[in-house]
Short mmCIF file of C-alpha atoms in Angstrom, two decimals:
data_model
loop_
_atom_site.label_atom_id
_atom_site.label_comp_id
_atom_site.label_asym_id
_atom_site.label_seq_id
_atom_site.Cartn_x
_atom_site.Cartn_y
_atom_site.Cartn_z
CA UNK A 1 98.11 100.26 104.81
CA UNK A 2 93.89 100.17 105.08
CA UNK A 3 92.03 100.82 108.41
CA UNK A 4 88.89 99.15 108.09
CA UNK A 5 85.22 100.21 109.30
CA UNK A 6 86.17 98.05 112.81
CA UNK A 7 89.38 100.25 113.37
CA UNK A 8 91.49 97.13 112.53
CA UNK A 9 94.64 98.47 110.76
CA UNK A 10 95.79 96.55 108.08
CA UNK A 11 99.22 96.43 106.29
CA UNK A 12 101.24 94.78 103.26
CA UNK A 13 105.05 94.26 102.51
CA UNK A 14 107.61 92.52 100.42
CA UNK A 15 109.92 90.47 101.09
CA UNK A 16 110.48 86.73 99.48
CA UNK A 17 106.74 86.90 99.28
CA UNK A 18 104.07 89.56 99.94
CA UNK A 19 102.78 89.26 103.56
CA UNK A 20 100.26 90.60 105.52
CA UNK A 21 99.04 91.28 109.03
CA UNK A 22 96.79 92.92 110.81
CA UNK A 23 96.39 95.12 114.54
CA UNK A 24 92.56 95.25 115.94
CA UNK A 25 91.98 98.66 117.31
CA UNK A 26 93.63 98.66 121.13
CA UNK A 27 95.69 95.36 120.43
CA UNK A 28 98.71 94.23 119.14
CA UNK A 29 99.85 92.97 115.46
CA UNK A 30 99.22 89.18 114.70
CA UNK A 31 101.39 87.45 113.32
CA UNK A 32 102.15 88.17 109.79
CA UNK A 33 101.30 85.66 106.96
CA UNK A 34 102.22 84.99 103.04
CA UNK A 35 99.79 85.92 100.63
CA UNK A 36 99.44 82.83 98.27
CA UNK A 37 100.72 82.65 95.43
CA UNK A 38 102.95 85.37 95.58
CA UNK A 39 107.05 84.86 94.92
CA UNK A 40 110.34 86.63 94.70
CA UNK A 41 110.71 89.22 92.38
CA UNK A 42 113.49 92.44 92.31
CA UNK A 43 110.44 94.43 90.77
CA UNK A 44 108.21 93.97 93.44
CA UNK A 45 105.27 96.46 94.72
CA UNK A 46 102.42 95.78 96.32
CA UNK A 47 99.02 97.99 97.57
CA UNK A 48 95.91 97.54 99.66
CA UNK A 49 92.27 98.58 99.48
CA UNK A 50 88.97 97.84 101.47
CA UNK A 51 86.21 95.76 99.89
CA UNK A 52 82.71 95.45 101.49
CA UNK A 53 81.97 92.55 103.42
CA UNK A 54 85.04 92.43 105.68
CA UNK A 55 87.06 92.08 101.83
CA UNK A 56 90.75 92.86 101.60
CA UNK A 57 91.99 93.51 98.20
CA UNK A 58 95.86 93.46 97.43
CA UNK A 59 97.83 94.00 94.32
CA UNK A 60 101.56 93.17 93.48
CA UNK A 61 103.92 93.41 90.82
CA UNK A 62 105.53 89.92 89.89
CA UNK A 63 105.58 89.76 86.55
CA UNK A 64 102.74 92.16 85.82
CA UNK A 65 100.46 93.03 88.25
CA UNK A 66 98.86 90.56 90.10
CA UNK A 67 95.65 90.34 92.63
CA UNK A 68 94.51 88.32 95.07
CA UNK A 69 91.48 88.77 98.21
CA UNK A 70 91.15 87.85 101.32
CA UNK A 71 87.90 87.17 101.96
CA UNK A 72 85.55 87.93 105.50
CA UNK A 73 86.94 84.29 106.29
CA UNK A 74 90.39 85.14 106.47
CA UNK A 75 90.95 82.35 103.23
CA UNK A 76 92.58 83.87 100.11
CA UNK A 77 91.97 84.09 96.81
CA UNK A 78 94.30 82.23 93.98
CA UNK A 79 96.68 85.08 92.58
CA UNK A 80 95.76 85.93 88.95
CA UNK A 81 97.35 88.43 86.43
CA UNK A 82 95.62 91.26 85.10
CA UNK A 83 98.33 92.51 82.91
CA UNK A 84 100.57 91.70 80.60
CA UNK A 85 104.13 91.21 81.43
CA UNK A 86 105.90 94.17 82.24
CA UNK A 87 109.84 95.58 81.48
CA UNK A 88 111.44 97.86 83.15
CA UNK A 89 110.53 98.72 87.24
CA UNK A 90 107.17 99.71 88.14
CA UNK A 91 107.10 102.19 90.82
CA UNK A 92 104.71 102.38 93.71
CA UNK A 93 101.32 101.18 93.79
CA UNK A 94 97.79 103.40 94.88
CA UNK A 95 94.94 101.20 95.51
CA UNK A 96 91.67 102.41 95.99
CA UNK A 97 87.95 101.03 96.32
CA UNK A 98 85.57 103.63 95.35
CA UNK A 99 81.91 103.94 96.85
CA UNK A 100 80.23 102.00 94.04
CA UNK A 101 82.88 98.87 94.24
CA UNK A 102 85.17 99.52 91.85
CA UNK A 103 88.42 99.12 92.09
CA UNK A 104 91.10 101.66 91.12
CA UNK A 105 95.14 101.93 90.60
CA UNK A 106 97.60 104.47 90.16
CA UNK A 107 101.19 103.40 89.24
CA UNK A 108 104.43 104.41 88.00
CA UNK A 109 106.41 102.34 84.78
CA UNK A 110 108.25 103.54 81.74
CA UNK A 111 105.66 104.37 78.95
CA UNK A 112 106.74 103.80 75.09
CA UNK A 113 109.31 105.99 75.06
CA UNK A 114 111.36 104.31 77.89
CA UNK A 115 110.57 107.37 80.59
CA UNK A 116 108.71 106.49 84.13
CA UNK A 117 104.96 107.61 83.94
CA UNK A 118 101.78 107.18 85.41
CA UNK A 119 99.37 104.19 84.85
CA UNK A 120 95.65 103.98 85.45
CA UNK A 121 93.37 100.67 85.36
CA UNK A 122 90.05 99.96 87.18
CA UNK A 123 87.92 96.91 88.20
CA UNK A 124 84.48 97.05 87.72
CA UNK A 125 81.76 95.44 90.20
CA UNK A 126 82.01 92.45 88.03
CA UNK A 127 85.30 91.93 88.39
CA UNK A 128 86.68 93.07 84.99
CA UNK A 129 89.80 94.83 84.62
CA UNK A 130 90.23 98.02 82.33
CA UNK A 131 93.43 98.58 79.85
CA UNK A 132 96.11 100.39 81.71
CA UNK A 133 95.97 104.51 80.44
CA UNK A 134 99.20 106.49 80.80
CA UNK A 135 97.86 109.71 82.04
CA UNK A 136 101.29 111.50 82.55
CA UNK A 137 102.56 110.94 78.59
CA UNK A 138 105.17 113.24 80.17
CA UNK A 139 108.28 113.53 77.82
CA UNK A 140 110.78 112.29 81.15
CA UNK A 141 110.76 110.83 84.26
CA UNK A 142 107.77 112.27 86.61
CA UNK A 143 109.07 112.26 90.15
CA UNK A 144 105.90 110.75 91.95
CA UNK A 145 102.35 110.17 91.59
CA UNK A 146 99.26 110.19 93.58
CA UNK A 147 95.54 109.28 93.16
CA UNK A 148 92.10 109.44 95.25
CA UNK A 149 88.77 108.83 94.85
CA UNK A 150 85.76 110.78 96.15
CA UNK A 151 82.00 109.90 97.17
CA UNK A 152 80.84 110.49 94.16
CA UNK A 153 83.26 108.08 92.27
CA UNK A 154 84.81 110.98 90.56
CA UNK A 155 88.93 109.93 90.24
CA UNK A 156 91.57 112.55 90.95
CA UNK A 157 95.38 112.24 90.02
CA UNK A 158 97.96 114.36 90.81
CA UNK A 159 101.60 114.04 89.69
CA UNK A 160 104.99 115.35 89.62
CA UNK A 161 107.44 116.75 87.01
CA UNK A 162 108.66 119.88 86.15
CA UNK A 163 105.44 121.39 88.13
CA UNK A 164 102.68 119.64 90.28
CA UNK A 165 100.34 118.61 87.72
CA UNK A 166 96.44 117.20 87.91
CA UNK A 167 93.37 115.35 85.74
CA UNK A 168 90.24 114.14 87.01
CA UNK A 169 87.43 112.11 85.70
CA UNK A 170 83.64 111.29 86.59
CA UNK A 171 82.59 107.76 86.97
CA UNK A 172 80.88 107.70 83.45
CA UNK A 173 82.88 110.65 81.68
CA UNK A 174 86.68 111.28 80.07
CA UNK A 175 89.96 112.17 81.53
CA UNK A 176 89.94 116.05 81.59
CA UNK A 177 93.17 117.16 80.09
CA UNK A 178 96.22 118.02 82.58
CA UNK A 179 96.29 121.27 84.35
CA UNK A 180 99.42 122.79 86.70
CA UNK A 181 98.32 123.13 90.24
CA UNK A 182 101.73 124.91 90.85
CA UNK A 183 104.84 125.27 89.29
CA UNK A 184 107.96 123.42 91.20
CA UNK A 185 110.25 121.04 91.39
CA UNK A 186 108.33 118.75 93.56
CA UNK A 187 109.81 116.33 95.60
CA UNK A 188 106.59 113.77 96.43
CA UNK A 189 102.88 114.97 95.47
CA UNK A 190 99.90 113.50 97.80
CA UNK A 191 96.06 114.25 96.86
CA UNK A 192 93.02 113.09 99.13
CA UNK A 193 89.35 113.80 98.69
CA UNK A 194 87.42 114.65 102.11
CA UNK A 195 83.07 113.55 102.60
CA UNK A 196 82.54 116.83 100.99
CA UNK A 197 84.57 115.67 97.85
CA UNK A 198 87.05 118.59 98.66
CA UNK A 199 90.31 117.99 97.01
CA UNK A 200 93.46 118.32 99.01
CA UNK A 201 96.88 118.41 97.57
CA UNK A 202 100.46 118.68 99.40
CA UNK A 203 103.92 118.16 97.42
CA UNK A 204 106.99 118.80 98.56
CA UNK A 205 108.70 121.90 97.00
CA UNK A 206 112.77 121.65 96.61
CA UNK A 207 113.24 125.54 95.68
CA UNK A 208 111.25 126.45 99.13
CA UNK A 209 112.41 124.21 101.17
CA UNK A 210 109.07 123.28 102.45
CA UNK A 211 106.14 121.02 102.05
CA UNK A 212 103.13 123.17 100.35
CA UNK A 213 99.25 122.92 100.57
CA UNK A 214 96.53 123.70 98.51
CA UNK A 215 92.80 122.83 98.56
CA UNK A 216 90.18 122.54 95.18
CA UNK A 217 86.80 123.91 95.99
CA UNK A 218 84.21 125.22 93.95
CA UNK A 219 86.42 124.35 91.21
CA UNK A 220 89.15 126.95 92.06
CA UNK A 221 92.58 125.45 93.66
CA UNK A 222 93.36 128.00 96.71
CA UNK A 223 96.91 129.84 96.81
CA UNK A 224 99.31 127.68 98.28
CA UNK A 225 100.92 127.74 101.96
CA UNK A 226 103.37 126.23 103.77
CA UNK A 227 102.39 123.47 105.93
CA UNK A 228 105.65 123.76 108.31
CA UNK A 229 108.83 126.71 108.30
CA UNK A 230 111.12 126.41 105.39
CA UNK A 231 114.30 124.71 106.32
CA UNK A 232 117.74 125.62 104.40
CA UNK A 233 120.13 122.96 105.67
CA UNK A 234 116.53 120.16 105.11
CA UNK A 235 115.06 118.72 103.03
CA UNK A 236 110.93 118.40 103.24
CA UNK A 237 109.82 115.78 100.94
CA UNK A 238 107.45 112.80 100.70
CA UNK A 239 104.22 114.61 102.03
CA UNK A 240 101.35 112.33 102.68
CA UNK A 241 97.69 114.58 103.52
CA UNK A 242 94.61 112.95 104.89
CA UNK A 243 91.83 114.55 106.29
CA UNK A 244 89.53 113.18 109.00
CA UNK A 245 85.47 112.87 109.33
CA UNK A 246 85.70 116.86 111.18
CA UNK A 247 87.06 117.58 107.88
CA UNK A 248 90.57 118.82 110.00
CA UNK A 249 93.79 117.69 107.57
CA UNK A 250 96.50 115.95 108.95
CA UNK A 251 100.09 116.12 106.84
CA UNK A 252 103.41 113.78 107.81
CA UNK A 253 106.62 114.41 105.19
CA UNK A 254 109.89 113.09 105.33
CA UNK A 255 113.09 115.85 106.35
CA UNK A 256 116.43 114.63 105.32
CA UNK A 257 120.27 116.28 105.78
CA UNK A 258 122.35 113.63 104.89
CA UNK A 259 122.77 109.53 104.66
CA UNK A 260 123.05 109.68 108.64
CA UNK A 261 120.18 112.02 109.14
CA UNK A 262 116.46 111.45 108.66
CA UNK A 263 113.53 112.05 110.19
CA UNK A 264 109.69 111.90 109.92
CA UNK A 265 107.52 114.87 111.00
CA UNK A 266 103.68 115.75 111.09
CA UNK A 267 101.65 118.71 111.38
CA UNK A 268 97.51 119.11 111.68
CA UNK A 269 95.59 122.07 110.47
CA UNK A 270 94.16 124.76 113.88
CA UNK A 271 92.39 127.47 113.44
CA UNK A 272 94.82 130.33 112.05
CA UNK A 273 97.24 128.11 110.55
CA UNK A 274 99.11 124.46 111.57
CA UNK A 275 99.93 123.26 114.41
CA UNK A 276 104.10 123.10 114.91
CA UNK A 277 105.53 120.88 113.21
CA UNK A 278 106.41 116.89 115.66
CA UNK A 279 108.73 114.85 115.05
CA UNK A 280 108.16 111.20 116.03
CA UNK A 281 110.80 109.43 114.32
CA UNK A 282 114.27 110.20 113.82
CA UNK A 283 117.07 107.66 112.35
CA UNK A 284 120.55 107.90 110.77
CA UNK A 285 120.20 105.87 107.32
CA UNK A 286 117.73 104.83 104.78
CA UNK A 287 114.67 105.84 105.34
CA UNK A 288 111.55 105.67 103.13
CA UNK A 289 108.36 107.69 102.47
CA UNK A 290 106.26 107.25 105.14
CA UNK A 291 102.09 106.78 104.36
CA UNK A 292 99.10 108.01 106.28
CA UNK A 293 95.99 106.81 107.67
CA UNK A 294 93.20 108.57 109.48
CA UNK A 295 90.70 105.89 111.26
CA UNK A 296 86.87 106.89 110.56
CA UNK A 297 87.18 109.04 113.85
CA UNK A 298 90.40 111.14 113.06
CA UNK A 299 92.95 109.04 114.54
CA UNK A 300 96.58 108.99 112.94
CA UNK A 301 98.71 106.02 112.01
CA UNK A 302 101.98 106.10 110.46
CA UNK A 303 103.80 103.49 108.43
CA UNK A 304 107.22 103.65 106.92
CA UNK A 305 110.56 101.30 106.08
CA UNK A 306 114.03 101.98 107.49
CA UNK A 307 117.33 100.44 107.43
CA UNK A 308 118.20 98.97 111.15
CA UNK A 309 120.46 96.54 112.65
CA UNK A 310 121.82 95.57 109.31
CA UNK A 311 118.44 95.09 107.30
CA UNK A 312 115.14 96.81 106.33
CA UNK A 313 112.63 97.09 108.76
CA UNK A 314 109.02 97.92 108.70
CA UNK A 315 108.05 100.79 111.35
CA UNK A 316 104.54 101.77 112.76
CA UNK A 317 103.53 104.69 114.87
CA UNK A 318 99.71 105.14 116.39
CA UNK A 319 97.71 105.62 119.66
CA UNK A 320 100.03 105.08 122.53
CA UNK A 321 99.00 101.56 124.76
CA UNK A 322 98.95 101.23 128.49
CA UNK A 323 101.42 99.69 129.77
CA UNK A 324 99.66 98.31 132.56
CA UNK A 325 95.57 97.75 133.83
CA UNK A 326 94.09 100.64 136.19
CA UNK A 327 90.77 102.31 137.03
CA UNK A 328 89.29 106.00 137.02
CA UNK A 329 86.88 106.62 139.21
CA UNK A 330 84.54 109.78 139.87
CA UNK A 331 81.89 109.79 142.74
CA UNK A 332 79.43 112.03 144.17
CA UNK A 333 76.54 111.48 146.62
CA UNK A 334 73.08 112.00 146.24
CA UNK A 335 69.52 111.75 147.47
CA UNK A 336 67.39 110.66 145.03
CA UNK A 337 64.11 112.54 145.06
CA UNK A 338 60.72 110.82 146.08
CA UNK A 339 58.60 112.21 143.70
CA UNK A 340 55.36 111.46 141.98
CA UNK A 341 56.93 110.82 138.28
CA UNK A 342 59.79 108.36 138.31
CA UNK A 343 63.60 109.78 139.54
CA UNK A 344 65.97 109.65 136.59
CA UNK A 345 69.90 109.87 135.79
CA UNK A 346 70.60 111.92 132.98
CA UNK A 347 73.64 112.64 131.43
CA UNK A 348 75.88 113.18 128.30
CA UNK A 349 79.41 111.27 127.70
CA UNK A 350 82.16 110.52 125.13
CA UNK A 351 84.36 107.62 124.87
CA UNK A 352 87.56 107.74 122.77
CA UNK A 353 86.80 107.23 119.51
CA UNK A 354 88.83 103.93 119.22
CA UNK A 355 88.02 102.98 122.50
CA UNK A 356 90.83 99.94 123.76
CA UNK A 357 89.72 95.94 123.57
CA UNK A 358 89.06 94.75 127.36
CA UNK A 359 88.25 98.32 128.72
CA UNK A 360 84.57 100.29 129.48
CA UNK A 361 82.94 102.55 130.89
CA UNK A 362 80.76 102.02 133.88
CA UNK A 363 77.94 103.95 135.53
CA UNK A 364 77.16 102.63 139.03
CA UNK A 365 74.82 103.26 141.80
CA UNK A 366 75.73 101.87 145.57
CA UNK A 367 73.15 102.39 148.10
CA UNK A 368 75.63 101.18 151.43
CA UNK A 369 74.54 97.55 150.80
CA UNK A 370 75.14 96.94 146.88
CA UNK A 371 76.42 98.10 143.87
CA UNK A 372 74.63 97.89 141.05
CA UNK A 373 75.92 98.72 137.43
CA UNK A 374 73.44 100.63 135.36
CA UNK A 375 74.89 101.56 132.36
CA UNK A 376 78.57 99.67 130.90
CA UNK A 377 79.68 100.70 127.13
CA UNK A 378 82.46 99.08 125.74
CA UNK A 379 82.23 101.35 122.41
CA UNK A 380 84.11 104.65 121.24
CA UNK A 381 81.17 107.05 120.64
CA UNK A 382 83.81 109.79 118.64
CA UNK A 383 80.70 112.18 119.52
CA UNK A 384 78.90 113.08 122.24
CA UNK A 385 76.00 110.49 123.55
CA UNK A 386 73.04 110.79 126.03
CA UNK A 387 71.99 108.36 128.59
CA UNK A 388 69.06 108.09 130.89
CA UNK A 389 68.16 105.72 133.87
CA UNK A 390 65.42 104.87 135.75
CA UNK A 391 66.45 105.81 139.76
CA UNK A 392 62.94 104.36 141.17
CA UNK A 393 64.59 101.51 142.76
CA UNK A 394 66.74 104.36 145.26
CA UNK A 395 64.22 106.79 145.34
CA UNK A 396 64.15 108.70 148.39
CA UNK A 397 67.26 106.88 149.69
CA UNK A 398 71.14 108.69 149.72
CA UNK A 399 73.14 106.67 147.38
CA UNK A 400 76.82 107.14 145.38
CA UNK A 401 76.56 108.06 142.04
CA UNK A 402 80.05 106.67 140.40
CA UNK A 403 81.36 107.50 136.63
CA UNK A 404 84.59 104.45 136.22
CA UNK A 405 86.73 104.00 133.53
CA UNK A 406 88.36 100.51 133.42
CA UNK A 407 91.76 100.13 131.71
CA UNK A 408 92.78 97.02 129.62
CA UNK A 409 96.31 96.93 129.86
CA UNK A 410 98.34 96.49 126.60
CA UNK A 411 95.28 98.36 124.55
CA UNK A 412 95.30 102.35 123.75
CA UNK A 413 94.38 104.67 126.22
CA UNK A 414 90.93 104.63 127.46
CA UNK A 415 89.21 108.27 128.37
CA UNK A 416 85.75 109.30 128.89
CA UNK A 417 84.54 112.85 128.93
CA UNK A 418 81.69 113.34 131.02
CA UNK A 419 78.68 116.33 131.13
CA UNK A 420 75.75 117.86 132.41
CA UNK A 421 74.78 115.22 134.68
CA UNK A 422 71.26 115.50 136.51
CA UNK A 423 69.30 113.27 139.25
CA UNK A 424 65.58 114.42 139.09
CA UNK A 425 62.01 114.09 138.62
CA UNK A 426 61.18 113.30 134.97
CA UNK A 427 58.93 115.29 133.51
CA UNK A 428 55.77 113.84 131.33
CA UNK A 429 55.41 114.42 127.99
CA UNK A 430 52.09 116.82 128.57
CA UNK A 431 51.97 117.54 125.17
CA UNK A 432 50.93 114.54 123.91
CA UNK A 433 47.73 114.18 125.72
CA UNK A 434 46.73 117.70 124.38
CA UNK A 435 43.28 116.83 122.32
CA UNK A 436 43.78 118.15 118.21
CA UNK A 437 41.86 121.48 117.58
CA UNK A 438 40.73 122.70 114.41
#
């Protein structure tokens, strides 16, 4: 699952082929389409990353891994191999586009001697492909693994074994050697790096009971905590962590009991702690680690796989939609001053930060004959934004000042935060006349 720099959220599956589709930010999913060039396989795996230019990169395994773009267009790419055959399965697949272009993924497949590891390759801004580098060499299976990639282009893999275990490397340098981060018996490891290229790490640990955090700053990892109470009769497993642009860290992990009991929960980090834990999905069989996204302004989405009504199904949880079209409206009367420097509206506002398709914000001014829209924004801000207008046309009439917020039906929730509104004089910028003294 990608959400792109628009908001539009992105996802890939397999079935008889790989397919993808696509949900703008505030709308619904299109309808979903088969990647070229991709077939049947039992093996199959397949991962998503974010090119520039409106580029979506995907990766499968069908006989080796296999790649494939869909360009700004919406057109394709023809499929090609960039391994060499594979035996045995190949586990799931981390894609990743770092901030100079490249290209990285994180995989899991038996290394020589038969046991599941984790793979590394890269593509370069030409469009090479590296050799695949088993950075586990673990002597058995590992139990998961996880990779990210911060501003810097500096890679950073965690994985699972017999403890929660980590390597890093910079864009030009060597793999450092592997380090514990903790010792457990981890049941799914997650890393992400934030904009300040802090590195966040959940897993979750079987002998607690609990998924556990941890943070690597200043090149120390901090003492790890519990992101939600330990359970004794459940099972807290498959953590995914992200962390959004206010640098606040989001965490969703899979609970399970029994065949006919599953559920997926999430937490957020508050001051003093986490928030309690929600659950937003609860089913009685087969369900699959769930993954994370966090648009560019903090908002969640959820994406996960369950068996329902006699097959697997692909689930999706994010901002909740209107169900129907509607208006907000907030008025106040005025006089607007006669003055000798020209009236002005002033004020400061905040849209949500994926504000729906079809709805906007309007500033109006109705002097008993007319209405007449001054300012319409159709934009999430995700921070605070200030707006001025020019009032001469009413000045020294008694008007209706109106903040509206028009509701698309079908799209997210629209919501506008208004503050510190003033109707006054302007004042001139004296200091610019002042004459330059030695």
């Amino acid at each position: 699952m990608v959400v792109d720099s628009a908001g539009t959220v992105h996802v890939v599956w397999c079935g008889t082929n790989v397919y993808h589709s696509q949900k703008p930010a505030g709308a619904g999913w299109s309808a979903y389409e088969a990647i070229p060039g991709s077939g049947a396989s039992f093996y199959m795996a397949a991962a998503m990353a974010e090119g520039s230019g409106g580029v979506l990169k995907v990766v499968w395994v069908e006989g080796g891994m296999r790649y494939s773009q869909r360009n700004a267009n919406g057109q394709w790419s023809p499929a090609q191999l960039v391994t060499g055959p594979f035996s045995g399965f190949w586990g799931p697949i981390t894609m990743i586009t770092g901030p100079f272009g490249s290209v990285h993924l994180l995989w899991q497949a038996p290394g020589t001697n038969g046991y599941m590891n984790a793979f590394y390759m890269a593509q370069d801004r030409q469009g090479g492909w590296s050799q695949p580098t088993n950075l586990s060499q673990y002597s058995s299976h590992i139990s998961d693994a996880d990779m990210a990639v911060d501003s810097r282009g500096a890679v950073h893999v965690v994985w699972g074994a017999n403890a929660v275990y980590y390597r890093t490397r910079s864009v030009e340098g060597p793999w450092s050697a592997p380090s514990t981060i903790a010792p457990a018996d981890p049941r799914g490891v997650s890393v992400f790096a934030d904009d300040l290229n802090g590195i966040h790490v959940t897993w979750g640990d079987t002998a607690r009971g609990q998924v556990r955090y941890t943070t690597y700053v200043n090149q120390i990892w901090s003492a790890p905590v519990g992101v939600a109470p330990p359970t004794t009769t459940e099972s807290q497993s498959a953590p995914i962590v992200g962390v959004d642009g206010r640098n606040r860290v989001h965490v969703i992990w899979l609970q399970y009991v029994n065949l006919n009991s599953w559920s997926i929960h999430y937490s957020a980090q508050v001051e003093g702690g986490w928030s309690p834990d929600a659950t937003f999905f609860e089913h009685d069989h087969g369900t699959q680690t769930p993954q994370l996204l966090l648009s560019r302004f903090g908002t969640p989405h959820a994406l996960w796989d369950a068996y329902a009504d006699g097959s697997n199904a692909l689930f999706y949880a994010g901002p909740e939609l209107a169900q129907a079209a509607g208006e907000a409206v907030v008025s106040q009367g005025i006089h607007v001053p006669e003055a000798p420097h020209a009236a002005t509206l002033s004020f400061l506002y905040q849209l949500a930060p994926e504000f729906p398709m079809g709805s906007r914000l309007e500033v109006s001014v109705r002097d008993g004959i007319s209405s007449t829209v001054v300012v319409s924004d159709t934009e999430g801000t995700g921070a605070w934004v200030h707006r001025w207008v020019d009032l001469a046309p009413w000045a020294d009439r008694n008007v209706d000042l109106s903040f509206r917020i028009v509701q698309a039906a079908g799209g997210g929730l629209a919501w506008a935060a208004i503050d510190e509104v003033t109707a006054g004089s302007a004042y001139p910028d004296i200091w610019v006349n002042l004459p330059y003294r030695q």
